[in-house]
PDB file of C-alpha atoms in Angstrom:
ATOM      1  CA  MET C   1     -13.755  -3.451 -21.451  1.00  0.00           C
ATOM      2  CA  ALA C   2     -10.677  -5.698 -21.016  1.00  0.00           C
ATOM      3  CA  LEU C   3      -8.323  -2.591 -19.793  1.00  0.00           C
ATOM      4  CA  PHE C   4     -11.279  -1.667 -17.313  1.00  0.00           C
ATOM      5  CA  LEU C   5     -11.623  -5.125 -16.037  1.00  0.00           C
ATOM      6  CA  LEU C   6      -7.986  -5.546 -15.435  1.00  0.00           C
ATOM      7  CA  THR C   7      -7.746  -2.226 -13.842  1.00  0.00           C
ATOM      8  CA  THR C   8     -10.425  -3.036 -11.452  1.00  0.00           C
ATOM      9  CA  LEU C   9      -8.943  -6.421 -10.593  1.00  0.00           C
ATOM     10  CA  THR C  10      -5.564  -4.595  -9.657  1.00  0.00           C
ATOM     11  CA  MET C  11      -7.515  -1.908  -7.259  1.00  0.00           C
ATOM     12  CA  ILE C  12      -9.315  -5.068  -5.631  1.00  0.00           C
ATOM     13  CA  ALA C  13      -5.813  -6.785  -5.167  1.00  0.00           C
ATOM     14  CA  PHE C  14      -4.480  -3.537  -3.544  1.00  0.00           C
ATOM     15  CA  ALA C  15      -7.488  -3.191  -1.198  1.00  0.00           C
ATOM     16  CA  GLY C  16      -7.170  -6.971  -0.567  1.00  0.00           C
ATOM     17  CA  ASN C  17      -4.002  -6.453   1.141  1.00  0.00           C
ATOM     18  CA  SER C  18      -5.525  -4.395   3.897  1.00  0.00           C
ATOM     19  CA  VAL C  19      -8.196  -7.013   4.520  1.00  0.00           C
ATOM     20  CA  LEU C  20      -5.961 -10.081   4.416  1.00  0.00           C
ATOM     21  CA  ASN C  21      -3.621  -8.215   6.921  1.00  0.00           C
ATOM     22  CA  ARG C  22      -6.262  -7.382   9.475  1.00  0.00           C
ATOM     23  CA  ALA C  23      -7.844 -10.891   9.123  1.00  0.00           C
ATOM     24  CA  ALA C  24      -4.456 -12.501   9.615  1.00  0.00           C
ATOM     25  CA  VAL C  25      -3.401 -10.462  12.547  1.00  0.00           C
ATOM     26  CA  ALA C  26      -6.647  -9.482  14.350  1.00  0.00           C
ATOM     27  CA  VAL C  27      -8.703 -12.571  13.636  1.00  0.00           C
ATOM     28  CA  ALA C  28      -6.161 -15.488  12.855  1.00  0.00           C
ATOM     29  CA  GLY C  29      -3.922 -14.021  15.584  1.00  0.00           C
ATOM     30  CA  LEU C  30      -0.642 -14.291  13.460  1.00  0.00           C
ATOM     31  CA  ASP C  31       2.265 -11.889  14.921  1.00  0.00           C
ATOM     32  CA  PRO C  32       2.140  -8.868  12.523  1.00  0.00           C
ATOM     33  CA  VAL C  33       5.985  -8.927  12.033  1.00  0.00           C
ATOM     34  CA  VAL C  34       5.783 -12.566  10.942  1.00  0.00           C
ATOM     35  CA  PHE C  35       3.018 -11.576   8.610  1.00  0.00           C
ATOM     36  CA  SER C  36       5.310  -8.610   7.024  1.00  0.00           C
ATOM     37  CA  VAL C  37       8.126 -11.280   6.593  1.00  0.00           C
ATOM     38  CA  VAL C  38       5.924 -14.019   5.183  1.00  0.00           C
ATOM     39  CA  ARG C  39       4.623 -11.528   2.914  1.00  0.00           C
ATOM     40  CA  VAL C  40       7.525 -10.060   1.531  1.00  0.00           C
ATOM     41  CA  ALA C  41       9.068 -13.809   1.103  1.00  0.00           C
ATOM     42  CA  CYS C  42       6.235 -14.652  -0.752  1.00  0.00           C
ATOM     43  CA  GLY C  43       6.200 -11.476  -2.934  1.00  0.00           C
ATOM     44  CA  ALA C  44       9.681 -11.782  -3.703  1.00  0.00           C
ATOM     45  CA  ALA C  45       9.279 -15.405  -4.896  1.00  0.00           C
ATOM     46  CA  MET C  46       6.361 -14.406  -7.249  1.00  0.00           C
ATOM     47  CA  LEU C  47       7.755 -11.426  -8.563  1.00  0.00           C
ATOM     48  CA  GLY C  48      11.032 -13.363  -9.310  1.00  0.00           C
ATOM     49  CA  LEU C  49       9.238 -15.956 -11.013  1.00  0.00           C
ATOM     50  CA  LEU C  50       7.162 -13.549 -13.143  1.00  0.00           C
ATOM     51  CA  VAL C  51      10.613 -11.577 -14.238  1.00  0.00           C
ATOM     52  CA  GLY C  52      12.309 -14.979 -14.971  1.00  0.00           C
ATOM     53  CA  LEU C  53       9.170 -16.101 -17.103  1.00  0.00           C
ATOM     54  CA  ARG C  54       9.219 -12.669 -19.112  1.00  0.00           C
ATOM     55  CA  VAL C  55      12.915 -13.160 -19.878  1.00  0.00           C
ATOM     56  CA  ARG C  56      12.488 -16.775 -20.868  1.00  0.00           C
ATOM     57  CA  ARG C  57       9.648 -15.786 -23.200  1.00  0.00           C
ATOM     58  CA  ILE C  58      11.022 -12.733 -24.977  1.00  0.00           C
ATOM     59  CA  GLY C  59      14.510 -13.996 -24.834  1.00  0.00           C
ATOM     60  CA  GLY C  60      17.567 -12.458 -23.091  1.00  0.00           C
ATOM     61  CA  GLY C  61      16.577  -9.203 -21.528  1.00  0.00           C
ATOM     62  CA  GLY C  62      18.485  -6.186 -19.987  1.00  0.00           C
ATOM     63  CA  GLY C  63      19.173  -7.513 -16.747  1.00  0.00           C
ATOM     64  CA  LEU C  64      17.908  -6.592 -13.400  1.00  0.00           C
ATOM     65  CA  PRO C  65      18.356  -2.946 -12.316  1.00  0.00           C
ATOM     66  CA  ARG C  66      21.241  -1.891 -10.203  1.00  0.00           C
ATOM     67  CA  PRO C  67      20.332  -2.498  -6.642  1.00  0.00           C
ATOM     68  CA  GLY C  68      20.242   0.188  -4.080  1.00  0.00           C
ATOM     69  CA  TRP C  69      19.136   0.249  -0.252  1.00  0.00           C
ATOM     70  CA  GLY C  70      16.831   3.383  -0.269  1.00  0.00           C
ATOM     71  CA  GLY C  71      14.009   1.395  -2.090  1.00  0.00           C
ATOM     72  CA  PRO C  72      14.086  -1.593   0.066  1.00  0.00           C
ATOM     73  CA  VAL C  73      14.401   0.315   3.301  1.00  0.00           C
ATOM     74  CA  ALA C  74      11.289   2.328   2.432  1.00  0.00           C
ATOM     75  CA  LEU C  75       9.461  -0.677   1.316  1.00  0.00           C
ATOM     76  CA  ALA C  76      10.336  -2.423   4.703  1.00  0.00           C
ATOM     77  CA  ALA C  77       9.024   0.742   6.661  1.00  0.00           C
ATOM     78  CA  TYR C  78       5.709   0.402   4.532  1.00  0.00           C
ATOM     79  CA  MET C  79       5.472  -3.517   5.296  1.00  0.00           C
ATOM     80  CA  LEU C  80       6.162  -3.298   8.781  1.00  0.00           C
ATOM     81  CA  GLY C  81       3.995  -0.351   9.863  1.00  0.00           C
ATOM     82  CA  PHE C  82       1.296  -1.547   7.507  1.00  0.00           C
ATOM     83  CA  SER C  83       0.984  -4.794   9.558  1.00  0.00           C
ATOM     84  CA  LEU C  84       1.563  -3.543  13.020  1.00  0.00           C
ATOM     85  CA  ALA C  85      -1.065  -1.012  12.324  1.00  0.00           C
ATOM     86  CA  TYR C  86      -3.632  -3.570  11.587  1.00  0.00           C
ATOM     87  CA  ARG C  87      -3.250  -4.903  15.139  1.00  0.00           C
ATOM     88  CA  ASN C  88      -5.653  -2.052  15.946  1.00  0.00           C
ATOM     89  CA  LEU C  89      -7.047  -0.555  12.931  1.00  0.00           C
ATOM     90  CA  ASP C  90     -10.015  -1.645  10.672  1.00  0.00           C
ATOM     91  CA  ALA C  91      -9.345  -2.507   7.370  1.00  0.00           C
ATOM     92  CA  GLY C  92     -10.953   0.524   5.588  1.00  0.00           C
ATOM     93  CA  ILE C  93      -9.785   2.953   8.055  1.00  0.00           C
ATOM     94  CA  GLY C  94      -6.130   1.840   7.788  1.00  0.00           C
ATOM     95  CA  ALA C  95      -6.502   1.954   3.908  1.00  0.00           C
ATOM     96  CA  LEU C  96      -7.893   5.437   4.165  1.00  0.00           C
ATOM     97  CA  ILE C  97      -4.978   6.674   6.431  1.00  0.00           C
ATOM     98  CA  LEU C  98      -2.369   4.982   4.252  1.00  0.00           C
ATOM     99  CA  PHE C  99      -3.934   6.218   0.960  1.00  0.00           C
ATOM    100  CA  GLY C 100      -4.085   9.666   2.019  1.00  0.00           C
ATOM    101  CA  GLY C 101      -0.588   9.483   3.666  1.00  0.00           C
ATOM    102  CA  VAL C 102       1.050   8.485   0.571  1.00  0.00           C
ATOM    103  CA  GLN C 103      -0.564  11.243  -1.552  1.00  0.00           C
ATOM    104  CA  ILE C 104       0.394  13.970   1.058  1.00  0.00           C
ATOM    105  CA  THR C 105       4.092  12.464   0.976  1.00  0.00           C
ATOM    106  CA  MET C 106       4.050  12.708  -2.724  1.00  0.00           C
ATOM    107  CA  PHE C 107       2.807  16.008  -2.990  1.00  0.00           C
ATOM    108  CA  ALA C 108       5.531  17.284  -0.696  1.00  0.00           C
ATOM    109  CA  ALA C 109       7.994  15.634  -2.727  1.00  0.00           C
ATOM    110  CA  ALA C 110       6.608  17.448  -5.666  1.00  0.00           C
ATOM    111  CA  VAL C 111       6.851  20.738  -3.782  1.00  0.00           C
ATOM    112  CA  VAL C 112      10.477  20.021  -3.078  1.00  0.00           C
ATOM    113  CA  GLN C 113      11.302  18.584  -6.369  1.00  0.00           C
ATOM    114  CA  THR C 114       9.535  20.654  -9.008  1.00  0.00           C
ATOM    115  CA  GLY C 115       9.077  23.883  -7.069  1.00  0.00           C
ATOM    116  CA  PRO C 116       5.856  26.047  -7.363  1.00  0.00           C
ATOM    117  CA  VAL C 117       2.571  23.909  -7.407  1.00  0.00           C
ATOM    118  CA  PRO C 118      -0.659  24.995  -8.654  1.00  0.00           C
ATOM    119  CA  ALA C 119      -3.072  26.369  -6.263  1.00  0.00           C
ATOM    120  CA  ARG C 120      -5.663  23.730  -7.270  1.00  0.00           C
ATOM    121  CA  ARG C 121      -3.345  21.089  -5.917  1.00  0.00           C
ATOM    122  CA  TRP C 122      -2.851  23.009  -2.548  1.00  0.00           C
ATOM    123  CA  VAL C 123      -6.559  23.170  -2.019  1.00  0.00           C
ATOM    124  CA  GLY C 124      -6.850  19.224  -2.677  1.00  0.00           C
ATOM    125  CA  ALA C 125      -4.126  18.507  -0.392  1.00  0.00           C
ATOM    126  CA  GLY C 126      -5.348  20.579   2.277  1.00  0.00           C
ATOM    127  CA  VAL C 127      -8.931  19.020   2.018  1.00  0.00           C
ATOM    128  CA  ALA C 128      -7.422  15.608   2.344  1.00  0.00           C
ATOM    129  CA  LEU C 129      -5.453  16.476   4.974  1.00  0.00           C
ATOM    130  CA  ALA C 130      -8.500  17.845   6.979  1.00  0.00           C
ATOM    131  CA  GLY C 131     -10.247  14.598   6.371  1.00  0.00           C
ATOM    132  CA  LEU C 132      -7.579  12.772   7.974  1.00  0.00           C
ATOM    133  CA  VAL C 133      -7.442  15.093  10.746  1.00  0.00           C
ATOM    134  CA  TYR C 134     -11.054  14.848  11.050  1.00  0.00           C
ATOM    135  CA  LEU C 135     -10.825  11.011  11.115  1.00  0.00           C
ATOM    136  CA  LEU C 136      -8.280  10.922  13.886  1.00  0.00           C
ATOM    137  CA  TRP C 137      -9.562  13.851  16.072  1.00  0.00           C
ATOM    138  CA  PRO C 138     -11.018  12.478  19.511  1.00  0.00           C
ATOM    139  CA  GLY C 139     -14.627  12.661  19.510  1.00  0.00           C
ATOM    140  CA  GLU C 140     -17.910  11.282  21.140  1.00  0.00           C
ATOM    141  CA  THR C 141     -18.004   8.455  18.816  1.00  0.00           C
ATOM    142  CA  ALA C 142     -15.034   5.575  18.888  1.00  0.00           C
ATOM    143  CA  ALA C 143     -11.937   7.179  18.267  1.00  0.00           C
ATOM    144  CA  VAL C 144      -9.347   5.647  15.902  1.00  0.00           C
ATOM    145  CA  ASP C 145      -6.415   3.985  18.077  1.00  0.00           C
ATOM    146  CA  LEU C 146      -3.577   6.895  17.450  1.00  0.00           C
ATOM    147  CA  PRO C 147      -0.469   4.542  17.895  1.00  0.00           C
ATOM    148  CA  ALA C 148      -1.891   2.556  15.347  1.00  0.00           C
ATOM    149  CA  ALA C 149      -2.531   5.584  13.016  1.00  0.00           C
ATOM    150  CA  LEU C 150       0.929   6.774  13.642  1.00  0.00           C
ATOM    151  CA  LEU C 151       2.147   3.350  12.551  1.00  0.00           C
ATOM    152  CA  MET C 152       0.067   3.504   9.308  1.00  0.00           C
ATOM    153  CA  ALA C 153       1.259   7.028   8.710  1.00  0.00           C
ATOM    154  CA  VAL C 154       5.007   5.504   8.831  1.00  0.00           C
ATOM    155  CA  ALA C 155       3.756   2.988   6.134  1.00  0.00           C
ATOM    156  CA  ALA C 156       2.311   5.707   4.115  1.00  0.00           C
ATOM    157  CA  LEU C 157       5.674   7.569   4.262  1.00  0.00           C
ATOM    158  CA  GLY C 158       7.682   4.655   3.495  1.00  0.00           C
ATOM    159  CA  TRP C 159       5.407   3.745   0.290  1.00  0.00           C
ATOM    160  CA  GLY C 160       5.390   7.459  -0.519  1.00  0.00           C
ATOM    161  CA  ILE C 161       9.068   7.383  -0.690  1.00  0.00           C
ATOM    162  CA  TYR C 162       9.389   4.050  -2.524  1.00  0.00           C
ATOM    163  CA  SER C 163       6.854   5.554  -5.045  1.00  0.00           C
ATOM    164  CA  VAL C 164       8.904   8.586  -5.695  1.00  0.00           C
ATOM    165  CA  LEU C 165      12.056   6.643  -5.968  1.00  0.00           C
ATOM    166  CA  GLY C 166      10.396   4.237  -8.544  1.00  0.00           C
ATOM    167  CA  ARG C 167       9.745   6.770 -10.937  1.00  0.00           C
ATOM    168  CA  ARG C 168      13.421   6.604 -11.810  1.00  0.00           C
ATOM    169  CA  THR C 169      13.365   3.071 -13.237  1.00  0.00           C
ATOM    170  CA  SER C 170      12.531   2.038 -16.878  1.00  0.00           C
ATOM    171  CA  ASP C 171      11.695  -1.386 -15.583  1.00  0.00           C
ATOM    172  CA  PRO C 172       9.415  -1.176 -12.628  1.00  0.00           C
ATOM    173  CA  LEU C 173       8.556  -4.847 -12.608  1.00  0.00           C
ATOM    174  CA  ALA C 174      12.243  -6.001 -12.322  1.00  0.00           C
ATOM    175  CA  ALA C 175      12.973  -3.256 -10.005  1.00  0.00           C
ATOM    176  CA  THR C 176      10.095  -4.267  -7.706  1.00  0.00           C
ATOM    177  CA  ALA C 177      11.437  -7.685  -7.722  1.00  0.00           C
ATOM    178  CA  VAL C 178      14.987  -6.526  -6.732  1.00  0.00           C
ATOM    179  CA  ASN C 179      13.466  -4.320  -3.975  1.00  0.00           C
ATOM    180  CA  PHE C 180      11.406  -7.083  -2.404  1.00  0.00           C
ATOM    181  CA  ALA C 181      14.453  -9.488  -2.338  1.00  0.00           C
ATOM    182  CA  LEU C 182      16.563  -7.017  -0.419  1.00  0.00           C
ATOM    183  CA  CYS C 183      13.430  -5.825   1.509  1.00  0.00           C
ATOM    184  CA  LEU C 184      13.416  -9.363   3.054  1.00  0.00           C
ATOM    185  CA  PRO C 185      16.345  -9.198   5.418  1.00  0.00           C
ATOM    186  CA  VAL C 186      15.391  -5.549   6.421  1.00  0.00           C
ATOM    187  CA  THR C 187      11.935  -6.504   7.247  1.00  0.00           C
ATOM    188  CA  ALA C 188      13.256  -9.710   9.210  1.00  0.00           C
ATOM    189  CA  LEU C 189      15.128  -7.463  11.538  1.00  0.00           C
ATOM    190  CA  GLY C 190      11.645  -6.516  12.738  1.00  0.00           C
ATOM    191  CA  LEU C 191      11.554  -9.928  14.261  1.00  0.00           C
ATOM    192  CA  VAL C 192      13.689  -8.526  17.236  1.00  0.00           C
ATOM    193  CA  TRP C 193      10.505  -6.827  18.192  1.00  0.00           C
ATOM    194  CA  ALA C 194       8.098  -9.641  17.732  1.00  0.00           C
ATOM    195  CA  GLU C 195       6.284 -11.524  20.376  1.00  0.00           C
ATOM    196  CA  PRO C 196       8.669 -14.058  21.876  1.00  0.00           C
ATOM    197  CA  GLY C 197       8.677 -17.291  20.097  1.00  0.00           C
ATOM    198  CA  ALA C 198       6.313 -15.635  17.262  1.00  0.00           C
ATOM    199  CA  LEU C 199       7.869 -17.037  14.148  1.00  0.00           C
ATOM    200  CA  PRO C 200       8.835 -20.522  15.791  1.00  0.00           C
ATOM    201  CA  ALA C 201       5.290 -20.877  16.899  1.00  0.00           C
ATOM    202  CA  ALA C 202       3.973 -19.707  13.371  1.00  0.00           C
ATOM    203  CA  LEU C 203       6.119 -22.170  11.457  1.00  0.00           C
ATOM    204  CA  ALA C 204       5.199 -25.157  13.867  1.00  0.00           C
ATOM    205  CA  GLY C 205       1.668 -24.991  12.727  1.00  0.00           C
ATOM    206  CA  SER C 206      -0.060 -22.930  15.781  1.00  0.00           C
ATOM    207  CA  GLY C 207      -1.147 -20.106  13.209  1.00  0.00           C
ATOM    208  CA  PRO C 208      -1.719 -22.009   9.679  1.00  0.00           C
ATOM    209  CA  ALA C 209      -4.576 -19.708   8.669  1.00  0.00           C
ATOM    210  CA  GLY C 210      -2.580 -16.713   9.472  1.00  0.00           C
ATOM    211  CA  LEU C 211       0.246 -18.053   7.453  1.00  0.00           C
ATOM    212  CA  GLY C 212      -1.818 -18.788   4.605  1.00  0.00           C
ATOM    213  CA  LEU C 213      -3.332 -15.325   4.267  1.00  0.00           C
ATOM    214  CA  ALA C 214       0.097 -13.702   4.695  1.00  0.00           C
ATOM    215  CA  ALA C 215       1.161 -16.059   1.783  1.00  0.00           C
ATOM    216  CA  LEU C 216      -1.755 -15.142  -0.227  1.00  0.00           C
ATOM    217  CA  SER C 217      -1.162 -11.354   0.295  1.00  0.00           C
ATOM    218  CA  GLY C 218       2.517 -11.565  -0.663  1.00  0.00           C
ATOM    219  CA  ALA C 219       2.155 -13.901  -3.846  1.00  0.00           C
ATOM    220  CA  VAL C 220      -1.403 -12.718  -5.057  1.00  0.00           C
ATOM    221  CA  THR C 221      -2.417  -9.463  -3.937  1.00  0.00           C
ATOM    222  CA  SER C 222       1.043  -7.864  -3.742  1.00  0.00           C
ATOM    223  CA  GLY C 223       3.291  -9.967  -5.975  1.00  0.00           C
ATOM    224  CA  MET C 224       0.439 -10.644  -8.965  1.00  0.00           C
ATOM    225  CA  GLY C 225      -1.238  -7.539  -8.280  1.00  0.00           C
ATOM    226  CA  TYR C 226       1.955  -5.142  -8.727  1.00  0.00           C
ATOM    227  CA  ALA C 227       2.985  -7.166 -11.853  1.00  0.00           C
ATOM    228  CA  LEU C 228      -0.548  -6.581 -13.176  1.00  0.00           C
ATOM    229  CA  TRP C 229      -0.710  -2.904 -12.416  1.00  0.00           C
ATOM    230  CA  TYR C 230       2.339  -2.400 -14.234  1.00  0.00           C
ATOM    231  CA  ALA C 231       1.010  -3.997 -17.090  1.00  0.00           C
ATOM    232  CA  VAL C 232      -1.977  -1.926 -17.330  1.00  0.00           C
ATOM    233  CA  LEU C 233      -0.242   1.218 -16.291  1.00  0.00           C
ATOM    234  CA  PRO C 234       1.238   2.303 -19.710  1.00  0.00           C
ATOM    235  CA  ARG C 235      -2.024   1.857 -21.202  1.00  0.00           C
ATOM    236  CA  LEU C 236      -3.808   4.569 -18.897  1.00  0.00           C
ATOM    237  CA  ALA C 237      -3.634   8.250 -18.818  1.00  0.00           C
ATOM    238  CA  THR C 238      -1.790   9.568 -15.708  1.00  0.00           C
ATOM    239  CA  THR C 239      -5.020  11.041 -14.357  1.00  0.00           C
ATOM    240  CA  THR C 240      -7.067   7.897 -15.142  1.00  0.00           C
ATOM    241  CA  ALA C 241      -4.513   5.836 -13.321  1.00  0.00           C
ATOM    242  CA  ALA C 242      -4.275   8.183 -10.312  1.00  0.00           C
ATOM    243  CA  VAL C 243      -8.235   8.307 -10.105  1.00  0.00           C
ATOM    244  CA  ALA C 244      -8.725   4.629 -10.125  1.00  0.00           C
ATOM    245  CA  GLN C 245      -6.387   4.379  -7.020  1.00  0.00           C
ATOM    246  CA  LEU C 246      -9.334   6.547  -5.377  1.00  0.00           C
ATOM    247  CA  SER C 247     -11.211   3.160  -5.248  1.00  0.00           C
ATOM    248  CA  VAL C 248      -8.754   1.391  -3.100  1.00  0.00           C
ATOM    249  CA  PRO C 249      -9.802   2.767   0.456  1.00  0.00           C
ATOM    250  CA  VAL C 250     -13.562   2.655  -0.692  1.00  0.00           C
ATOM    251  CA  ILE C 251     -13.170  -1.133  -1.705  1.00  0.00           C
ATOM    252  CA  ALA C 252     -11.348  -1.867   1.612  1.00  0.00           C
ATOM    253  CA  VAL C 253     -14.228  -0.200   3.556  1.00  0.00           C
ATOM    254  CA  ALA C 254     -16.861  -2.218   1.924  1.00  0.00           C
ATOM    255  CA  ALA C 255     -14.812  -5.478   1.898  1.00  0.00           C
ATOM    256  CA  GLY C 256     -13.926  -4.982   5.667  1.00  0.00           C
ATOM    257  CA  ALA C 257     -17.799  -4.504   6.402  1.00  0.00           C
ATOM    258  CA  LEU C 258     -18.888  -7.477   4.225  1.00  0.00           C
ATOM    259  CA  ILE C 259     -15.976 -10.053   5.314  1.00  0.00           C
ATOM    260  CA  LEU C 260     -14.796  -8.895   8.766  1.00  0.00           C
ATOM    261  CA  SER C 261     -18.086  -7.232  10.097  1.00  0.00           C
ATOM    262  CA  GLU C 262     -16.397  -3.858  10.560  1.00  0.00           C
ATOM    263  CA  PRO C 263     -18.542  -0.951  11.252  1.00  0.00           C
ATOM    264  CA  VAL C 264     -18.950   1.809   8.681  1.00  0.00           C
ATOM    265  CA  SER C 265     -19.903   5.135  10.887  1.00  0.00           C
ATOM    266  CA  ALA C 266     -20.850   8.528   9.131  1.00  0.00           C
ATOM    267  CA  ARG C 267     -17.216   9.936  10.442  1.00  0.00           C
ATOM    268  CA  ILE C 268     -15.632   7.284   8.317  1.00  0.00           C
ATOM    269  CA  VAL C 269     -18.063   8.036   5.346  1.00  0.00           C
ATOM    270  CA  LEU C 270     -17.316  11.760   5.791  1.00  0.00           C
ATOM    271  CA  SER C 271     -13.347  11.579   6.130  1.00  0.00           C
ATOM    272  CA  ALA C 272     -13.399   9.267   3.113  1.00  0.00           C
ATOM    273  CA  ALA C 273     -15.244  11.857   1.090  1.00  0.00           C
ATOM    274  CA  LEU C 274     -12.748  14.544   2.180  1.00  0.00           C
ATOM    275  CA  VAL C 275      -9.693  12.747   1.786  1.00  0.00           C
ATOM    276  CA  LEU C 276     -10.650  11.310  -1.692  1.00  0.00           C
ATOM    277  CA  GLY C 277     -12.562  14.352  -2.883  1.00  0.00           C
ATOM    278  CA  GLY C 278      -9.321  16.441  -2.034  1.00  0.00           C
ATOM    279  CA  ILE C 279      -7.047  14.034  -3.864  1.00  0.00           C
ATOM    280  CA  ALA C 280      -9.593  14.239  -6.623  1.00  0.00           C
ATOM    281  CA  VAL C 281      -9.391  17.915  -6.656  1.00  0.00           C
ATOM    282  CA  SER C 282      -5.663  17.763  -6.827  1.00  0.00           C
ATOM    283  CA  LEU C 283      -5.683  15.311  -9.741  1.00  0.00           C
ATOM    284  CA  THR C 284      -7.927  17.606 -12.009  1.00  0.00           C
ATOM    285  CA  GLY C 285      -5.147  19.919 -12.282  1.00  0.00           C
ATOM    286  CA  ARG C 286      -2.892  17.244 -14.011  1.00  0.00           C
ATOM    287  CA  ARG C 287      -2.394  16.738 -17.611  1.00  0.00           C
ATOM    288  CA  GLY C 288      -2.377  13.211 -19.071  1.00  0.00           C
TER     289      GLY C 288
END
């Protein structure tokens, strides 16, 4: 029961990033690049603190992983694309595009790295992709903003690459702390494209609510959320961990509707069913 509750709390944290970002950018009016920078800075601080407390508790430690730039750059692409997309995407729709895109990216990496892929996984990936196409396809109902969807696709690509690279580390918590720290200056480069005076205005107090939401997203739903995930992940079977993540877009859609009054159309429901169902079909072919 404790493992189930901890896993559920982690999924709520992951979905919370979408709701917090959408609320800060679309409701509180914080510049999305500023949101990203604050989120990464607070996430790096929290992860550094957690790694330091772990080292102090167990005594000594193996040191931090050797830094590289592939992970931080991919992480920055995720952070910036994620925040910029939420200018014009609802929280649930953004989470659905992100989640589906990440899985498709990782599927493509598996094809390149491991060779032949079981037919079931091809079918599942095709169904998931069809769900995303249906969501983005122009229709009589309100269409999804395509530039924002493309930005979220960039975020999905970044997070998918980051996840693939992360499989090589033996200490994911420490590696994430290092990557967040290195990601900060890369993400800060995005301030070049921010609205003029966005950062000084935010720091001067014109956007305290947005800054607070960004800090909460960085320290709690990102930093502490990732730390909790890495704590429970070794206790979960591979398929259980993967299936658990299917709940993230659903939670984001529900939270967006309840907290931000975002509409939930039949199109969103059907698209979510296709995306999540396709991914579930792919996962049933895995062992673990």
